[in-house]
Each structure stands twice: as C-alpha cells, then as structure tokens.
CSV table of C-alpha atoms in Angstrom, one decimal:
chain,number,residue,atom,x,y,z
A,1,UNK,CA,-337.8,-9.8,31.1
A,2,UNK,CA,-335.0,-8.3,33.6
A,3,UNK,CA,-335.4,-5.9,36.2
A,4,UNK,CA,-335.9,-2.4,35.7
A,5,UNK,CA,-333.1,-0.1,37.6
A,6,UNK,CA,-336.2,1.1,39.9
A,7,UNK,CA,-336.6,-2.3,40.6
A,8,UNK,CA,-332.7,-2.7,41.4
A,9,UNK,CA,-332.7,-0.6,43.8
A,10,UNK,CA,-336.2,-1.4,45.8
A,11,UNK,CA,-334.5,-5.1,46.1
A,12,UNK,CA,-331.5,-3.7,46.8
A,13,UNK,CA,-332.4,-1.7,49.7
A,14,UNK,CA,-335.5,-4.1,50.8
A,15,UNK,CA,-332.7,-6.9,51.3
A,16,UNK,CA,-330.4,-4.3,53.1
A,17,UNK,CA,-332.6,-3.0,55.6
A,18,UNK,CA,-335.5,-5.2,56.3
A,19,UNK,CA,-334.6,-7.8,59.6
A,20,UNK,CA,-337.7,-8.6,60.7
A,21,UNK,CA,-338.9,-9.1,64.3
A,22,UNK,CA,-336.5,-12.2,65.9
A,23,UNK,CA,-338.3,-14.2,68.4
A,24,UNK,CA,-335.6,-16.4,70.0
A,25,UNK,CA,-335.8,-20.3,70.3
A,26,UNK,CA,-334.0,-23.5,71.4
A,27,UNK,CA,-331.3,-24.7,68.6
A,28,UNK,CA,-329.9,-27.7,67.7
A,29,UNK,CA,-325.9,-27.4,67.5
A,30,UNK,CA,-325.8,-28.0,63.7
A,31,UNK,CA,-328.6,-25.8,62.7
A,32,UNK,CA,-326.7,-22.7,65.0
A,33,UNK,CA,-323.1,-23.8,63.3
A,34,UNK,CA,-325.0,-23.6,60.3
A,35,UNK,CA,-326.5,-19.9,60.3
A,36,UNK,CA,-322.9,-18.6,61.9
A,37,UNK,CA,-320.8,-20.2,58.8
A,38,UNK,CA,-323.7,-18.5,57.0
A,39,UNK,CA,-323.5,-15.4,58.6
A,40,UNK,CA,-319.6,-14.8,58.0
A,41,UNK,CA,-319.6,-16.5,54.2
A,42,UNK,CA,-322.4,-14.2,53.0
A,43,UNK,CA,-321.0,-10.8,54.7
A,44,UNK,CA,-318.1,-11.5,53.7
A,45,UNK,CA,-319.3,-12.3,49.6
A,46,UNK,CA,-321.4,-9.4,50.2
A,47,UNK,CA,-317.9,-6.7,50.9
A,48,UNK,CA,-316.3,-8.7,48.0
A,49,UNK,CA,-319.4,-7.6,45.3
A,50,UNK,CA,-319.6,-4.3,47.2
A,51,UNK,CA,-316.2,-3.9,45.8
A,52,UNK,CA,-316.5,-5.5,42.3
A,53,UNK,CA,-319.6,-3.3,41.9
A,54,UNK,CA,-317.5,-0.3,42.8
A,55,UNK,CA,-314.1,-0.9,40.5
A,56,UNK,CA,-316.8,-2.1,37.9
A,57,UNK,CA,-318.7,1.3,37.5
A,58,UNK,CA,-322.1,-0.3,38.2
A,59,UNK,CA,-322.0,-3.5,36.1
A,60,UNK,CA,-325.6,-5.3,36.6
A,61,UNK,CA,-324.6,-8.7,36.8
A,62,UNK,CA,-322.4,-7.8,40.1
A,63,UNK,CA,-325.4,-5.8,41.1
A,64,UNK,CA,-327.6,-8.7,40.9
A,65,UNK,CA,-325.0,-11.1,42.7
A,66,UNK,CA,-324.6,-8.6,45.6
A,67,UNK,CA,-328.6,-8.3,46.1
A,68,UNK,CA,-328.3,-12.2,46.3
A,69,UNK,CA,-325.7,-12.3,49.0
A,70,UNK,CA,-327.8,-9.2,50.8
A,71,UNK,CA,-330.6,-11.8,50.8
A,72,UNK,CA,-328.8,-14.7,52.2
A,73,UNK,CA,-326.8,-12.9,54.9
A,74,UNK,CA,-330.3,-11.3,56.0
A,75,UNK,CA,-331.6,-14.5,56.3
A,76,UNK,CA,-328.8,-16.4,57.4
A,77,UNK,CA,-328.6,-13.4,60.2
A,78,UNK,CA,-332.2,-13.1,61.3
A,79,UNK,CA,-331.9,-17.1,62.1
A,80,UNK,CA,-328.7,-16.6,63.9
A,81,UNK,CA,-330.4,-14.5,66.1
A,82,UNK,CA,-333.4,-16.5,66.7
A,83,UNK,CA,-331.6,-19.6,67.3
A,84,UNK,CA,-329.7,-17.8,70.1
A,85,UNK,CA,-331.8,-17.2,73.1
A,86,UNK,CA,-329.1,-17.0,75.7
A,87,UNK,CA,-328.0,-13.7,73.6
A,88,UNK,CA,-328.7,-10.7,75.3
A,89,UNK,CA,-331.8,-9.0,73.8
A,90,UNK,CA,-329.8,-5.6,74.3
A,91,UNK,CA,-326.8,-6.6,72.2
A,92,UNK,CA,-329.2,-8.6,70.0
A,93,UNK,CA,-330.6,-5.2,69.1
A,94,UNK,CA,-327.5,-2.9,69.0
A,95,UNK,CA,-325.8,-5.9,67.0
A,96,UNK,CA,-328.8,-5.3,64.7
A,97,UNK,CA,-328.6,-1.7,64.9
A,98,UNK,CA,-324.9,-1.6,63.8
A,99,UNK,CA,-326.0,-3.4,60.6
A,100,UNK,CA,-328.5,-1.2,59.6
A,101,UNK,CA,-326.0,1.6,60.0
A,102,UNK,CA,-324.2,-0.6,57.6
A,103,UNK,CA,-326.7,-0.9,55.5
A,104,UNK,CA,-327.9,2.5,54.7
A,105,UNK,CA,-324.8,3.7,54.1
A,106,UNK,CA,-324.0,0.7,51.3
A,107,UNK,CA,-327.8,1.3,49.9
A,108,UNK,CA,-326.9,4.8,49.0
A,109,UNK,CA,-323.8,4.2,47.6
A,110,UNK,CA,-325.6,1.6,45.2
A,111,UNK,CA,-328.1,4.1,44.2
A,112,UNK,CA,-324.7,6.9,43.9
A,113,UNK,CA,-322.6,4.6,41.5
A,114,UNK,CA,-325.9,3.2,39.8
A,115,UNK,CA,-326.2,7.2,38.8
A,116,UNK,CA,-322.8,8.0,38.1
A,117,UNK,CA,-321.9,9.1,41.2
A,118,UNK,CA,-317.9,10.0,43.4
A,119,UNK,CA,-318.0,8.4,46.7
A,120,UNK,CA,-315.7,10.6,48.5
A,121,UNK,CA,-312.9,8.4,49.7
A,122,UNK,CA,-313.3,9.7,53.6
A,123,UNK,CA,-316.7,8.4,53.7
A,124,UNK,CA,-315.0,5.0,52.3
A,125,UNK,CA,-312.9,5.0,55.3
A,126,UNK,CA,-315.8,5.7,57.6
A,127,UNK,CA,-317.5,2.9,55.7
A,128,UNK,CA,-315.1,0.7,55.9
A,129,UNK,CA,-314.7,1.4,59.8
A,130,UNK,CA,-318.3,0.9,60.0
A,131,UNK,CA,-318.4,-2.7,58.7
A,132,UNK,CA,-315.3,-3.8,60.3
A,133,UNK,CA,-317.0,-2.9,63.7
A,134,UNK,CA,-319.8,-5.5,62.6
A,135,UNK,CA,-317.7,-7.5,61.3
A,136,UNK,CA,-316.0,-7.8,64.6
A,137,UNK,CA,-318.8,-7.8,66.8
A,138,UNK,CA,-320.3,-10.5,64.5
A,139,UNK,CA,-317.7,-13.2,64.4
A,140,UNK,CA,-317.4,-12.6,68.0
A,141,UNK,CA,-321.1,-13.7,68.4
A,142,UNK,CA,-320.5,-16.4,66.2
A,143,UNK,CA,-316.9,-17.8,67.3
A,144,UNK,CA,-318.1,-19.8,70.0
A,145,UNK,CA,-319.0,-23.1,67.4
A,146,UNK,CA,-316.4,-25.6,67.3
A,147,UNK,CA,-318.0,-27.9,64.5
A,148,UNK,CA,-316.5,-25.7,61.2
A,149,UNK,CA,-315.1,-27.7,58.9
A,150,UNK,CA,-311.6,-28.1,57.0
A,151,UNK,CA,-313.8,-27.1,54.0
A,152,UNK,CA,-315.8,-24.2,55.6
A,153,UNK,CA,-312.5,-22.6,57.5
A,154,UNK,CA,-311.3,-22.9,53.4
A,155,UNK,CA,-314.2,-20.5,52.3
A,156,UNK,CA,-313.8,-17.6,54.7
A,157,UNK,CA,-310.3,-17.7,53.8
A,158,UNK,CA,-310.5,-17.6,50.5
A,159,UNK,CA,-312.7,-14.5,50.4
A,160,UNK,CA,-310.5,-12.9,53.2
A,161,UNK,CA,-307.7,-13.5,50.5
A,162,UNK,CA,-310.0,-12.0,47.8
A,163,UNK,CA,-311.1,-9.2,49.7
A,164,UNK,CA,-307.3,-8.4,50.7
A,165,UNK,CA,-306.4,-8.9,46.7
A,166,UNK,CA,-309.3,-6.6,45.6
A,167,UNK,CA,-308.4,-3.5,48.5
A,168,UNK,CA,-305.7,-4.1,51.0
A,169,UNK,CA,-307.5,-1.6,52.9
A,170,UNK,CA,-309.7,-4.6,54.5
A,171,UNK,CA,-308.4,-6.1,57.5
A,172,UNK,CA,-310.7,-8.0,59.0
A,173,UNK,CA,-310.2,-10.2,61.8
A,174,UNK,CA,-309.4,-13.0,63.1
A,175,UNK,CA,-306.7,-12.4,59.7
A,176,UNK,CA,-306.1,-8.6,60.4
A,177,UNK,CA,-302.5,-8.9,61.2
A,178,UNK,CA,-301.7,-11.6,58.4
A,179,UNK,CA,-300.1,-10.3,55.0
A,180,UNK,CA,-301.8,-11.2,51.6
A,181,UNK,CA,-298.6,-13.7,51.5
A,182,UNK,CA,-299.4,-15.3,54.5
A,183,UNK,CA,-303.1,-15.8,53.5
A,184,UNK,CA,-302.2,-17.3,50.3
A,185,UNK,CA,-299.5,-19.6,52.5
A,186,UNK,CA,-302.7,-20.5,55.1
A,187,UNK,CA,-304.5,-21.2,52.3
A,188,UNK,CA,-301.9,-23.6,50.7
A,189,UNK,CA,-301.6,-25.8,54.1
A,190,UNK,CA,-305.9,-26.0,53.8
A,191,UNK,CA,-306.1,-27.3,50.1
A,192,UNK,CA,-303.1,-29.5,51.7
A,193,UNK,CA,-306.1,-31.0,54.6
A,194,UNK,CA,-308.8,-31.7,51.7
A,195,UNK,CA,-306.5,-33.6,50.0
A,196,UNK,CA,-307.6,-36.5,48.7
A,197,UNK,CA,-310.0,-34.2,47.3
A,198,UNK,CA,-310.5,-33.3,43.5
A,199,UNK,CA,-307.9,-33.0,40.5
A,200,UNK,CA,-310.3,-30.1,39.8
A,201,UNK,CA,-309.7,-28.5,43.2
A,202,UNK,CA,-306.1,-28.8,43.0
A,203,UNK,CA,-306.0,-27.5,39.6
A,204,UNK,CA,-307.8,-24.3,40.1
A,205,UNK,CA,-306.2,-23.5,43.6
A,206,UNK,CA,-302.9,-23.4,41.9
A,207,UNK,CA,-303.9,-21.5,39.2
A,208,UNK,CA,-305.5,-19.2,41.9
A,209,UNK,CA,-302.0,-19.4,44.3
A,210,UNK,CA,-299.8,-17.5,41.4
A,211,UNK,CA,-302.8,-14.7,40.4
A,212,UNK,CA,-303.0,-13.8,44.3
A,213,UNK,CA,-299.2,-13.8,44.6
A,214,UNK,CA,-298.7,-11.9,41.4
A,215,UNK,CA,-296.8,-8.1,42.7
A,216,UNK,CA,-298.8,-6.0,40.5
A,217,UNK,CA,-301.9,-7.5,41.5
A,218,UNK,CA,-302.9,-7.5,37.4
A,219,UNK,CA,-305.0,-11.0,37.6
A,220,UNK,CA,-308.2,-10.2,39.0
A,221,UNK,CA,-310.5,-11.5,36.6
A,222,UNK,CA,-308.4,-15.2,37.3
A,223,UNK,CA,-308.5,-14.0,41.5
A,224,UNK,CA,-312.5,-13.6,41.4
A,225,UNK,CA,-313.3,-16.4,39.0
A,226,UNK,CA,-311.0,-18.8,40.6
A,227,UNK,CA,-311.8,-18.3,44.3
A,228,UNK,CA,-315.8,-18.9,43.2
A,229,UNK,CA,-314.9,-21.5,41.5
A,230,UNK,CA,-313.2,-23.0,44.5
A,231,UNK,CA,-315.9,-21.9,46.8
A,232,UNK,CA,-318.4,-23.8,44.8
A,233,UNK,CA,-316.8,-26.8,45.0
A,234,UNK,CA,-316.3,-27.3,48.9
A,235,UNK,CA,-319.3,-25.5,49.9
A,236,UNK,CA,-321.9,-27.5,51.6
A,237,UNK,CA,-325.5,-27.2,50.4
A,238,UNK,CA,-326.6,-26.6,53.6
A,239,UNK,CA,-325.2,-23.3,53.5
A,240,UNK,CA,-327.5,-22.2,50.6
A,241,UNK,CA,-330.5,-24.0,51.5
A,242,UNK,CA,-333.7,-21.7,53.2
C-alpha cells in the first residue's frame, strides 16, 4: 500500500529537520572518512532530486528518492558530528543551525509544488545562496580526510556535473570556477584512473560524456539515468550501510 501525500510530507519534513542531540566521541580514521564522503554524496543527491522534483511538477517517485537521500545525509551528518570532538561545539551548532535554515525552506517548497504551487524565482536565489553557504562550510569541515578514493572523488563529480547539466545556476565549490566542459574533461581523466575497471563502466560513461556535452542540453533523461547508473557501480557499500 503506498504512502498517502500526508504521509509524504510528515517523512519529508521529519527527515529535514530532525538532528538529534550529537554527543561527540573518539573516531577511527575510516569510520570519519566515511560519514564525510557520506555527508557530501548525499547533499549533493539530495540538490540533484530537489531539482528533478521541481522541473518534474511533483512526480512521486523523485519525491520518494529525495526523502531517501534526506534520510541518509541526516544520518550520515549527525555521525559526522559525533565522531568529531575536536570540532568546536559553537560551529557544531551554527553548522547545524545553517542546515535547518536549509531545511525549512526546502520542506515548504515540497509541500508548495506537492499543491501546485509558483516558487518565486528570488526566493530560488536566496535558496540557492542558502545551501551553497552549507555547502561551503560543510566540505570545509569535511576537507581535512586524505583517504577518498579514485572511485569516491568520481561520485561527487559526477553529481557536480549533473547538478551543473540540470541548472547552471549551481556552483558549488571546490568546482565553482570550472565550466560544465571542464567537468565532463575532469571526469574523463577519472574513468581514465579506474581503468581496468568494467566494459559496463566505460560503456555508460561514454554514453554519459556526449548527453552532458550536448549544446542544447536536450538529453536529460540519458544525463540522470546514466550518472546513477555510474554511481552505483563505483560506490562502496560502506557508504549506504547504517
């Protein structure tokens, strides 16, 4: 039996806005790499349904996929936190503060395009401005690991190239300055690394390559469907494991 649009939007908003008390101890180096790749990959899937949900006027399946990635990154973001003790428990709590800015401002907009709603394209700026801040003081907090992998550094670029294919608007860093040409070129020299990896991988990723690099930007369906694809087949479990 599926979920009710009431339902939606509890789950929605539950997953948005609930970070739970974070009592801070002693981490391993994997486990910490582990919830900052986590961190990034699921914000960052989390602005790519934000926007699939928007240009697809409310489609449920994206809705579902987008509470999903809410879920993750909540949980990947409470254990970052806890597994950081020498972290200031000030900017602990303003980091946490800026996401629930974040968050209430995406949870209306769910329940607005859920209901047929116009999101007025200043407050899209102001959103936008909004998550980039986290974003920025976010991979800041999480830059200092030195253990991400040829397949990991492949993930965030390929949804910082999906997110720039789906609304140039997005600039996030550390790939702010780079074109959507440049991604695509960064992107080739990774798949390059993996190699020898799967006929699979290589098929998809040049499939992928032209739909990215296409001028009037009219392969998204192949842009989405490809870069999960890709996604799924270098990402570790780990990073989906609670």
């Amino acid at each position: 039996m599926g979920l009710t649009r009431p339902q939606f939007k509890i789950i929605t908003l539950f997953a948005l806005l609930t970070l739970g008390g974070v009592f801070p101890v002693q981490a391993d180096e994997n486990a910490l790499h582990r919830a900052q790749f986590g961190s990034q990959s699921t914000l960052l899937a989390v602005i790519i349904d934000f926007e699939r949900y928007r240009n697809g006027l409310g489609d449920r399946h994206l809705h579902q996929q987008l509470d999903t990635h809410l879920t993750r990154f909540r949980q990947h973001f409470e254990t970052l936190s806890s597994l950081q003790p020498n972290l200031a428990e000030a900017r602990r709590a303003a980091l946490k503060q800026q996401w629930q800015r974040v968050a209430r401002r995406l949870g209306a907009w769910l329940v607005t395009i859920e209901q047929g709603g116009f999101i007025d394209q200043e407050i899209t700026y102001q959103y936008q401005e909004e998550m980039t801040a986290f974003w920025d003081q976010l991979s800041t907090q999480t830059s200092s690991s030195d253990l991400i992998t040829p397949s990991e550094e492949t993930i965030l670029l390929l949804q910082h190239s999906n997110l720039r294919y789906l609304n140039a608007h997005w600039k996030l860093a550390p790939y702010a300055h780079h074109h959507l040409t440049e991604l695509v070129a960064l992107l080739d020299r990774q798949v390059q690394i993996l190699q020898p990896r799967t006929t699979d991988l290589q098929r998809k990723w040049a499939l992928l390559k032209r739909a990215l690099l296409q001028e009037d930007r009219s392969m998204g369906f192949i842009v989405n469907r490809y870069s999960g694809d890709l996604i799924e087949l270098l990402e570790p479990p780990l990073t989906t494991d609670f």
